[in-house]
Amino acid sequence: MTAIPFVRSLNVKLILALAGTALAAVALASFLMERSASSEFRSYVMDQQMMEQHMGGSTPRMDQMMSGPMMGTREDAFLADMRQSLWISGGLVAAAALVLAVILARQITGPVRRLAAATTDIAGGKLDSRIENTGSDELGQLGQSFNSMAATLQRQEEERRSMLADIAHELRTPLSVLRGNLEAMLDGLLEPRHEQLSVLHEQSVALSRLIDDLRTLSLAAEGHLELHRQPTDVAELARRVVGEMEAGAKEREIALSVEAPESLPRPALDSDRIGQVLRNLIDNALRYTPASGRVRVTVRPQAQRVTVTVSDTGAGIAREDLPHVFDRFYRADGSRTRATGGSGLGLAIVKQLVEAHGGEVRAESDPGRGSVFSFALPLK
Ligand code: ADP
């Protein structure tokens, strides 16, 4: 169906539809009223005339009964008057309907136009565009949904930018150490001795760990992380990871212990990934706990899940930092944690890996006295 060019505007379409319907209704009503009023009036005049003849003693004539009432000038004037009033009131109602149609059409097309303009803004990258005075009808609800969609897009874009800046920042430090040292060696300013090379090796290990962490995070965020699930004894896994980290704890003079029942239900887990979760949590606990402190790993069965807790007697986390510690690149107390070498990705990975298993993570802390990180894994 080809559209008539001037009827392409939604405004005109709505006015035509609303005013057209009102006009048709008024015209039909006027026509029917005029017809029934004049026929009623004619039969009234006829009855009057027959009654007059009857009272005058004459019998009504058959031809008169057939041809209808004798209409005089007064009767004709009355009928013409009535017709005129009907068409005038019909015209007034039609004019009012037209005005109402214009107002109504504007009320509908105004928000639609604002929505179209804001959508064009968003498509052009102006993500702070919003619709004001949305109102509470269906179009208002559409406007509110649009606003919240635009806010989400804006937040995601800001997160993407800040993440890019963070990645660039994290890559720069090890790369500049590597580059500076290598250039000094090439220029003969620094001898490639064992300790020099081991610094460079450490930096390259940090770089590849950062890249691995970023890859794990992006795969998990997109839901593409492959999990090789096997029925796993979580207590056994915790003992193994604690065993691996015992030497490091001893070096820092921290008592590292594990508390787990002998027999536990065996949830289907990717033991490498959950091992990584445990390693990240224990590594943090050891890093943020001073010498002669304690780090305890506890495994407990609960209704339909297994809960693992890593608690320490370390520095703890300030109340305002606690809700953010699972965010990417978040470091509570930047100077302290930067010195310890963390990238701020460890807990973000913990959260993503646990959630990929359908579980949940929690962090509690008593600043100055220690922290408790726990995660729960569903049995099914
Ligand atoms: P990082 O690599 O910097 O340790 P994480 O994501 O593992 O990054 O942790 C985020 C921040 O949470 C850390 O920078 C640190 O400030 C805080 N944090 C994590 N675990 C602990 C803990 N056990 N005790 C105190 N602070 C902690």
CSV table of C-alpha atoms and ligand atoms in Angstrom, one decimal:
chain,number,residue,atom,x,y,z
A,1,MET,CA,0.0,0.0,0.0
A,2,THR,CA,1.5,3.3,-1.0
A,3,ALA,CA,1.3,6.1,1.6
A,4,ILE,CA,0.0,9.5,0.6
A,5,PRO,CA,3.0,11.8,1.2
A,6,PHE,CA,1.4,14.3,3.6
A,7,VAL,CA,-0.2,11.5,5.6
A,8,ARG,CA,3.3,10.2,6.5
A,9,SER,CA,3.3,12.3,9.6
A,10,LEU,CA,1.9,10.5,12.6
A,11,ASN,CA,0.4,13.8,13.8
A,12,VAL,CA,-1.6,14.2,10.6
A,13,LYS,CA,-2.7,10.5,10.7
A,14,LEU,CA,-3.9,10.8,14.2
A,15,ILE,CA,-5.8,14.1,13.5
A,16,LEU,CA,-7.4,12.6,10.4
A,17,ALA,CA,-8.4,9.4,12.3
A,18,LEU,CA,-9.8,11.2,15.4
A,19,ALA,CA,-11.4,14.1,13.6
A,20,GLY,CA,-12.7,12.0,10.8
A,21,THR,CA,-14.4,9.6,13.2
A,22,ALA,CA,-16.0,12.5,15.2
A,23,LEU,CA,-17.2,14.2,12.0
A,24,ALA,CA,-18.7,11.0,10.6
A,25,ALA,CA,-20.5,10.4,13.9
A,26,VAL,CA,-21.8,14.0,14.1
A,27,ALA,CA,-23.0,14.0,10.4
A,28,LEU,CA,-24.8,10.7,10.9
A,29,ALA,CA,-26.4,11.8,14.2
A,30,SER,CA,-27.6,15.1,12.6
A,31,PHE,CA,-29.0,13.3,9.6
A,32,LEU,CA,-30.9,10.7,11.6
A,33,MET,CA,-32.2,13.3,14.1
A,34,GLU,CA,-33.3,15.6,11.3
A,35,ARG,CA,-35.1,12.7,9.6
A,36,SER,CA,-36.9,11.4,12.6
A,37,ALA,CA,-37.7,14.9,14.0
A,38,SER,CA,-39.3,16.1,10.7
A,39,SER,CA,-41.3,12.9,10.3
A,40,GLU,CA,-42.5,13.1,13.9
A,41,PHE,CA,-43.5,16.8,13.3
A,42,ARG,CA,-45.3,15.9,10.1
A,43,SER,CA,-47.4,13.2,11.8
A,44,TYR,CA,-48.1,15.6,14.7
A,45,VAL,CA,-49.4,18.2,12.2
A,46,MET,CA,-51.5,15.6,10.4
A,47,ASP,CA,-53.1,14.4,13.7
A,48,GLN,CA,-53.9,18.0,14.6
A,49,GLN,CA,-55.5,18.6,11.2
A,50,MET,CA,-57.6,15.5,11.4
A,51,MET,CA,-58.7,16.3,14.9
A,52,GLU,CA,-59.8,19.8,13.8
A,53,GLN,CA,-61.8,18.3,10.9
A,54,HIS,CA,-63.4,15.7,13.2
A,55,MET,CA,-64.4,18.4,15.7
A,56,GLY,CA,-65.8,20.5,12.8
A,57,GLY,CA,-68.2,17.6,12.0
A,58,SER,CA,-66.6,16.6,8.7
A,59,THR,CA,-65.0,13.3,7.9
A,60,PRO,CA,-61.3,13.3,7.0
A,61,ARG,CA,-60.8,13.1,3.3
A,62,MET,CA,-59.1,10.0,2.0
A,63,ASP,CA,-56.8,11.8,-0.5
A,64,GLN,CA,-55.6,14.1,2.3
A,65,MET,CA,-54.8,11.1,4.5
A,66,MET,CA,-52.8,9.6,1.6
A,67,SER,CA,-50.9,12.8,0.7
A,68,GLY,CA,-49.9,13.8,4.3
A,69,PRO,CA,-50.4,17.0,6.3
A,70,MET,CA,-51.0,20.4,4.7
A,71,MET,CA,-47.9,22.3,5.6
A,72,GLY,CA,-48.3,26.0,5.9
A,73,THR,CA,-45.5,28.6,6.0
A,74,ARG,CA,-45.2,28.4,9.8
A,75,GLU,CA,-44.8,24.7,9.8
A,76,ASP,CA,-42.2,25.0,7.0
A,77,ALA,CA,-40.4,27.7,8.9
A,78,PHE,CA,-40.3,25.6,12.0
A,79,LEU,CA,-38.8,22.6,10.1
A,80,ALA,CA,-36.2,24.9,8.4
A,81,ASP,CA,-35.4,26.4,11.9
A,82,MET,CA,-34.9,23.0,13.4
A,83,ARG,CA,-32.7,21.8,10.5
A,84,GLN,CA,-30.6,24.9,10.8
A,85,SER,CA,-30.1,24.5,14.6
A,86,LEU,CA,-29.2,20.8,14.1
A,87,TRP,CA,-26.6,21.6,11.5
A,88,ILE,CA,-25.2,24.5,13.6
A,89,SER,CA,-24.8,22.4,16.7
A,90,GLY,CA,-23.4,19.5,14.6
A,91,GLY,CA,-20.9,22.0,13.2
A,92,LEU,CA,-19.9,23.3,16.6
A,93,VAL,CA,-19.5,19.7,18.0
A,94,ALA,CA,-17.4,18.9,14.9
A,95,ALA,CA,-15.2,21.9,15.4
A,96,ALA,CA,-14.7,21.0,19.1
A,97,ALA,CA,-13.8,17.5,18.0
A,98,LEU,CA,-11.2,18.8,15.6
A,99,VAL,CA,-9.6,21.0,18.3
A,100,LEU,CA,-9.6,18.0,20.7
A,101,ALA,CA,-8.1,15.8,18.0
A,102,VAL,CA,-5.3,18.2,17.4
A,103,ILE,CA,-4.5,18.5,21.2
A,104,LEU,CA,-4.7,14.7,21.6
A,105,ALA,CA,-2.5,14.0,18.6
A,106,ARG,CA,0.1,16.5,19.9
A,107,GLN,CA,0.1,14.8,23.3
A,108,ILE,CA,0.8,11.5,21.6
A,109,THR,CA,3.3,12.7,19.0
A,110,GLY,CA,5.2,15.0,21.3
A,111,PRO,CA,6.7,12.3,23.5
A,112,VAL,CA,7.3,10.1,20.4
A,113,ARG,CA,9.2,12.9,18.7
A,114,ARG,CA,11.3,13.4,21.9
A,115,LEU,CA,12.0,9.7,22.1
A,116,ALA,CA,13.1,9.6,18.4
A,117,ALA,CA,15.4,12.6,19.0
A,118,ALA,CA,17.0,11.0,22.1
A,119,THR,CA,17.4,7.6,20.2
A,120,THR,CA,19.2,9.5,17.4
A,121,ASP,CA,21.5,11.1,20.1
A,122,ILE,CA,22.3,7.7,21.6
A,123,ALA,CA,23.0,6.2,18.2
A,124,GLY,CA,25.4,9.1,17.6
A,125,GLY,CA,27.3,8.4,20.8
A,126,LYS,CA,25.7,11.1,23.0
A,127,LEU,CA,25.0,8.7,25.8
A,128,ASP,CA,24.0,11.3,28.4
A,129,SER,CA,20.8,12.1,26.4
A,130,ARG,CA,17.7,11.6,28.4
A,131,ILE,CA,13.9,12.3,28.1
A,132,GLU,CA,12.6,14.8,30.5
A,133,ASN,CA,9.0,15.0,32.0
A,134,THR,CA,8.2,11.5,30.9
A,135,GLY,CA,4.7,11.5,32.5
A,136,SER,CA,3.0,8.4,33.9
A,137,ASP,CA,1.0,6.9,30.9
A,138,GLU,CA,2.3,4.2,28.6
A,139,LEU,CA,4.4,6.6,26.6
A,140,GLY,CA,5.8,7.9,29.9
A,141,GLN,CA,6.7,4.4,30.9
A,142,LEU,CA,8.4,3.9,27.5
A,143,GLY,CA,10.4,7.1,28.2
A,144,GLN,CA,11.4,5.9,31.7
A,145,SER,CA,12.6,2.5,30.2
A,146,PHE,CA,14.5,4.4,27.5
A,147,ASN,CA,16.2,6.6,30.2
A,148,SER,CA,17.2,3.5,32.3
A,149,MET,CA,18.5,1.8,29.1
A,150,ALA,CA,20.6,5.0,28.3
A,151,ALA,CA,21.9,5.1,31.8
A,152,THR,CA,23.0,1.4,31.6
A,153,LEU,CA,24.7,2.1,28.2
A,154,GLN,CA,26.5,5.1,29.7
A,155,ARG,CA,27.7,3.2,32.8
A,156,GLN,CA,28.9,0.3,30.6
A,157,GLU,CA,30.8,2.7,28.3
A,158,GLU,CA,32.4,4.4,31.3
A,159,GLU,CA,33.4,1.0,32.8
A,160,ARG,CA,34.8,0.0,29.4
A,161,ARG,CA,36.9,3.2,29.3
A,162,SER,CA,38.1,3.0,32.8
A,163,MET,CA,39.0,-0.7,32.3
A,164,LEU,CA,41.0,0.1,29.2
A,165,ALA,CA,42.8,2.8,31.2
A,166,ASP,CA,43.5,0.4,34.1
A,167,ILE,CA,44.8,-2.3,31.7
A,168,ALA,CA,47.1,0.2,30.0
A,169,HIS,CA,48.3,1.3,33.4
A,170,GLU,CA,48.9,-2.2,34.7
A,171,LEU,CA,50.8,-3.2,31.6
A,172,ARG,CA,53.0,-0.1,31.6
A,173,THR,CA,54.8,-0.8,34.9
A,174,PRO,CA,56.3,-4.2,34.2
A,175,LEU,CA,56.9,-3.3,30.5
A,176,SER,CA,58.8,-0.1,31.4
A,177,VAL,CA,60.9,-2.1,33.9
A,178,LEU,CA,61.7,-4.7,31.2
A,179,ARG,CA,62.4,-2.1,28.6
A,180,GLY,CA,64.6,0.1,30.8
A,181,ASN,CA,66.7,-2.8,32.0
A,182,LEU,CA,67.1,-4.3,28.5
A,183,GLU,CA,68.0,-1.0,27.0
A,184,ALA,CA,70.6,-0.4,29.8
A,185,MET,CA,72.0,-3.9,29.1
A,186,LEU,CA,72.1,-3.2,25.3
A,187,ASP,CA,73.9,0.1,25.9
A,188,GLY,CA,76.5,-1.7,28.1
A,189,LEU,CA,75.4,0.3,31.2
A,190,LEU,CA,74.1,-2.8,33.0
A,191,GLU,CA,75.7,-6.2,33.0
A,192,PRO,CA,73.3,-9.1,32.3
A,193,ARG,CA,73.9,-10.7,35.7
A,194,HIS,CA,71.8,-13.3,37.4
A,195,GLU,CA,69.9,-10.9,39.7
A,196,GLN,CA,69.2,-8.5,36.9
A,197,LEU,CA,67.8,-11.2,34.7
A,198,SER,CA,65.7,-12.6,37.6
A,199,VAL,CA,64.1,-9.2,38.0
A,200,LEU,CA,63.3,-9.2,34.3
A,201,HIS,CA,61.9,-12.7,34.6
A,202,GLU,CA,59.7,-11.7,37.5
A,203,GLN,CA,58.3,-8.8,35.5
A,204,SER,CA,57.5,-11.0,32.5
A,205,VAL,CA,55.8,-13.6,34.8
A,206,ALA,CA,53.7,-10.7,36.3
A,207,LEU,CA,52.8,-9.6,32.8
A,208,SER,CA,51.7,-13.0,31.6
A,209,ARG,CA,49.8,-13.6,34.9
A,210,LEU,CA,48.0,-10.3,34.3
A,211,ILE,CA,47.1,-11.3,30.7
A,212,ASP,CA,45.9,-14.7,31.9
A,213,ASP,CA,43.7,-13.0,34.6
A,214,LEU,CA,42.2,-10.6,32.0
A,215,ARG,CA,41.5,-13.5,29.7
A,216,THR,CA,39.8,-15.5,32.5
A,217,LEU,CA,37.7,-12.5,33.5
A,218,SER,CA,36.6,-11.6,30.0
A,219,LEU,CA,35.7,-15.3,29.2
A,220,ALA,CA,33.7,-15.5,32.5
A,221,ALA,CA,32.0,-12.2,32.0
A,222,GLU,CA,30.8,-13.4,28.5
A,223,GLY,CA,29.7,-16.8,29.9
A,224,HIS,CA,32.3,-18.5,27.7
A,225,LEU,CA,34.4,-20.0,30.5
A,226,GLU,CA,34.7,-23.7,30.0
A,227,LEU,CA,34.3,-25.7,33.2
A,228,HIS,CA,35.5,-29.3,33.4
A,229,ARG,CA,33.2,-30.4,36.2
A,230,GLN,CA,34.0,-33.6,38.2
A,231,PRO,CA,32.6,-34.7,41.5
A,232,THR,CA,35.2,-33.1,43.8
A,233,ASP,CA,36.1,-33.5,47.5
A,234,VAL,CA,36.4,-29.8,48.5
A,235,ALA,CA,38.1,-30.7,51.8
A,236,GLU,CA,40.8,-32.6,50.0
A,237,LEU,CA,41.2,-29.7,47.5
A,238,ALA,CA,41.5,-27.2,50.3
A,239,ARG,CA,44.2,-29.3,52.0
A,240,ARG,CA,46.1,-29.6,48.8
A,241,VAL,CA,46.1,-25.8,48.1
A,242,VAL,CA,47.0,-25.1,51.7
A,243,GLY,CA,49.9,-27.6,51.4
A,244,GLU,CA,51.2,-25.7,48.3
A,245,MET,CA,51.1,-22.4,50.2
A,246,GLU,CA,52.5,-23.5,53.5
A,247,ALA,CA,56.1,-22.6,52.6
A,248,GLY,CA,55.1,-19.0,51.8
A,249,ALA,CA,53.1,-18.7,55.0
A,250,LYS,CA,56.1,-20.0,57.0
A,251,GLU,CA,58.4,-17.5,55.3
A,252,ARG,CA,56.0,-14.7,56.5
A,253,GLU,CA,55.7,-16.3,59.9
A,254,ILE,CA,52.0,-16.8,59.6
A,255,ALA,CA,50.2,-19.9,60.9
A,256,LEU,CA,48.2,-21.3,58.0
A,257,SER,CA,45.7,-24.1,58.9
A,258,VAL,CA,42.8,-26.0,57.4
A,259,GLU,CA,39.7,-27.3,59.1
A,260,ALA,CA,37.5,-29.7,57.1
A,261,PRO,CA,35.4,-32.8,57.9
A,262,GLU,CA,36.6,-36.2,56.7
A,263,SER,CA,33.6,-37.0,54.6
A,264,LEU,CA,31.8,-34.3,52.6
A,265,PRO,CA,29.3,-34.4,49.7
A,266,ARG,CA,31.1,-34.1,46.4
A,267,PRO,CA,29.7,-31.3,44.3
A,268,ALA,CA,30.6,-31.3,40.6
A,269,LEU,CA,33.3,-28.7,40.2
A,270,ASP,CA,36.1,-27.6,38.0
A,271,SER,CA,38.8,-28.3,40.6
A,272,ASP,CA,41.4,-26.2,38.7
A,273,ARG,CA,39.2,-23.2,38.8
A,274,ILE,CA,38.0,-23.6,42.5
A,275,GLY,CA,41.7,-24.3,43.3
A,276,GLN,CA,42.5,-20.9,41.8
A,277,VAL,CA,39.7,-19.3,43.9
A,278,LEU,CA,41.3,-20.8,47.0
A,279,ARG,CA,44.8,-19.8,46.0
A,280,ASN,CA,43.7,-16.1,45.4
A,281,LEU,CA,41.9,-15.9,48.7
A,282,ILE,CA,44.7,-17.5,50.7
A,283,ASP,CA,47.3,-15.4,48.9
A,284,ASN,CA,45.4,-12.2,49.8
A,285,ALA,CA,45.0,-13.3,53.4
A,286,LEU,CA,48.8,-14.0,53.6
A,287,ARG,CA,49.7,-10.7,51.9
A,288,TYR,CA,47.5,-8.6,54.1
A,289,THR,CA,48.3,-10.3,57.4
A,290,PRO,CA,51.4,-9.2,59.3
A,291,ALA,CA,54.0,-11.7,60.8
A,292,SER,CA,52.8,-13.9,63.7
A,293,GLY,CA,49.2,-13.6,62.4
A,294,ARG,CA,46.9,-16.5,61.5
A,295,VAL,CA,45.1,-17.6,58.4
A,296,ARG,CA,42.4,-20.3,58.7
A,297,VAL,CA,40.6,-22.2,55.9
A,298,THR,CA,37.4,-23.9,56.9
A,299,VAL,CA,35.2,-26.2,54.8
A,300,ARG,CA,31.7,-26.8,56.0
A,301,PRO,CA,28.7,-28.7,54.5
A,302,GLN,CA,25.4,-26.8,54.6
A,303,ALA,CA,21.9,-27.4,53.3
A,304,GLN,CA,22.4,-28.2,49.6
A,305,ARG,CA,25.8,-26.5,49.5
A,306,VAL,CA,29.4,-26.6,50.7
A,307,THR,CA,30.8,-23.4,52.2
A,308,VAL,CA,34.5,-22.5,52.3
A,309,THR,CA,35.8,-19.7,54.5
A,310,VAL,CA,39.2,-18.1,54.5
A,311,SER,CA,39.7,-15.9,57.6
A,312,ASP,CA,42.8,-13.9,58.7
A,313,THR,CA,44.0,-11.8,61.5
A,314,GLY,CA,45.3,-9.1,59.2
A,315,ALA,CA,44.7,-5.4,58.4
A,316,GLY,CA,41.0,-5.8,57.6
A,317,ILE,CA,39.1,-3.7,55.1
A,318,ALA,CA,37.5,-0.3,55.7
A,319,ARG,CA,33.7,-0.3,55.7
A,320,GLU,CA,33.6,2.0,52.6
A,321,ASP,CA,35.9,-0.3,50.6
A,322,LEU,CA,34.2,-3.6,51.5
A,323,PRO,CA,31.4,-3.4,48.8
A,324,HIS,CA,33.9,-2.7,46.1
A,325,VAL,CA,36.6,-5.3,46.8
A,326,PHE,CA,35.2,-7.7,44.1
A,327,ASP,CA,35.3,-5.0,41.4
A,328,ARG,CA,38.0,-5.2,38.7
A,329,PHE,CA,41.2,-3.3,39.5
A,330,TYR,CA,39.8,-2.1,42.9
A,331,ARG,CA,42.4,-1.7,45.5
A,332,ALA,CA,41.5,-0.7,49.0
A,333,ASP,CA,44.3,1.6,50.2
A,334,GLY,CA,46.1,1.9,46.9
A,335,SER,CA,49.6,2.7,48.3
A,336,ARG,CA,49.6,-0.3,50.7
A,337,THR,CA,48.3,-2.8,48.2
A,338,ARG,CA,50.3,-1.5,45.2
A,339,ALA,CA,53.4,-2.1,47.2
A,340,THR,CA,52.4,-5.7,47.8
A,341,GLY,CA,52.2,-6.2,44.0
A,342,GLY,CA,48.5,-7.0,43.5
A,343,SER,CA,46.8,-6.0,40.3
A,344,GLY,CA,43.3,-5.7,41.8
A,345,LEU,CA,42.0,-8.6,39.7
A,346,GLY,CA,42.3,-11.4,42.2
A,347,LEU,CA,38.9,-11.0,43.9
A,348,ALA,CA,37.1,-10.1,40.7
A,349,ILE,CA,38.3,-13.5,39.3
A,350,VAL,CA,37.2,-15.2,42.6
A,351,LYS,CA,33.7,-13.8,42.1
A,352,GLN,CA,33.4,-14.7,38.4
A,353,LEU,CA,34.7,-18.3,39.0
A,354,VAL,CA,32.4,-18.9,41.9
A,355,GLU,CA,29.4,-17.5,40.1
A,356,ALA,CA,30.2,-19.5,37.0
A,357,HIS,CA,29.7,-22.6,39.3
A,358,GLY,CA,26.3,-21.2,40.4
A,359,GLY,CA,27.7,-20.1,43.8
A,360,GLU,CA,28.1,-16.9,45.7
A,361,VAL,CA,30.9,-15.0,47.5
A,362,ARG,CA,30.9,-12.8,50.6
A,363,ALA,CA,33.4,-10.6,52.3
A,364,GLU,CA,33.2,-9.4,55.9
A,365,SER,CA,35.8,-7.5,57.8
A,366,ASP,CA,36.6,-6.0,61.2
A,367,PRO,CA,39.1,-3.2,60.2
A,368,GLY,CA,42.3,-3.6,62.1
A,369,ARG,CA,41.4,-7.2,63.3
A,370,GLY,CA,41.0,-9.2,60.2
A,371,SER,CA,38.8,-10.3,57.2
A,372,VAL,CA,36.6,-13.3,56.4
A,373,PHE,CA,36.1,-14.2,52.8
A,374,SER,CA,33.7,-17.1,52.1
A,375,PHE,CA,32.1,-18.8,49.1
A,376,ALA,CA,29.3,-21.2,48.9
A,377,LEU,CA,29.0,-23.8,46.1
A,378,PRO,CA,25.7,-25.6,45.3
A,379,LEU,CA,25.7,-29.4,45.5
A,380,LYS,CA,23.6,-29.6,42.4
B,1,ADP,P1,45.0,-7.3,44.8
B,1,ADP,O1,45.6,-8.1,43.7
B,1,ADP,O2,45.3,-5.9,44.8
B,1,ADP,O3,45.1,-8.0,46.1
B,1,ADP,P2,42.3,-8.3,44.9
B,1,ADP,O4,41.2,-8.2,43.9
B,1,ADP,O5,42.8,-9.6,45.3
B,1,ADP,O6,43.5,-7.4,44.4
B,1,ADP,O7,41.8,-7.5,46.2
B,1,ADP,C1,41.3,-6.2,46.1
B,1,ADP,C2,41.6,-5.4,47.3
B,1,ADP,O8,40.9,-5.9,48.4
B,1,ADP,C3,43.1,-5.5,47.7
B,1,ADP,O9,43.8,-4.5,47.0
B,1,ADP,C4,43.1,-5.3,49.2
B,1,ADP,O10,43.1,-3.9,49.4
B,1,ADP,C5,41.7,-5.8,49.6
B,1,ADP,N1,41.9,-7.1,50.2
B,1,ADP,C6,41.6,-8.3,49.6
B,1,ADP,N2,41.8,-9.3,50.5
B,1,ADP,C7,42.2,-8.8,51.7
B,1,ADP,C8,42.5,-9.3,53.0
B,1,ADP,N3,42.4,-10.6,53.2
B,1,ADP,N4,42.7,-8.4,53.9
B,1,ADP,C9,42.7,-7.1,53.7
B,1,ADP,N5,42.4,-6.5,52.5
B,1,ADP,C10,42.2,-7.4,51.5
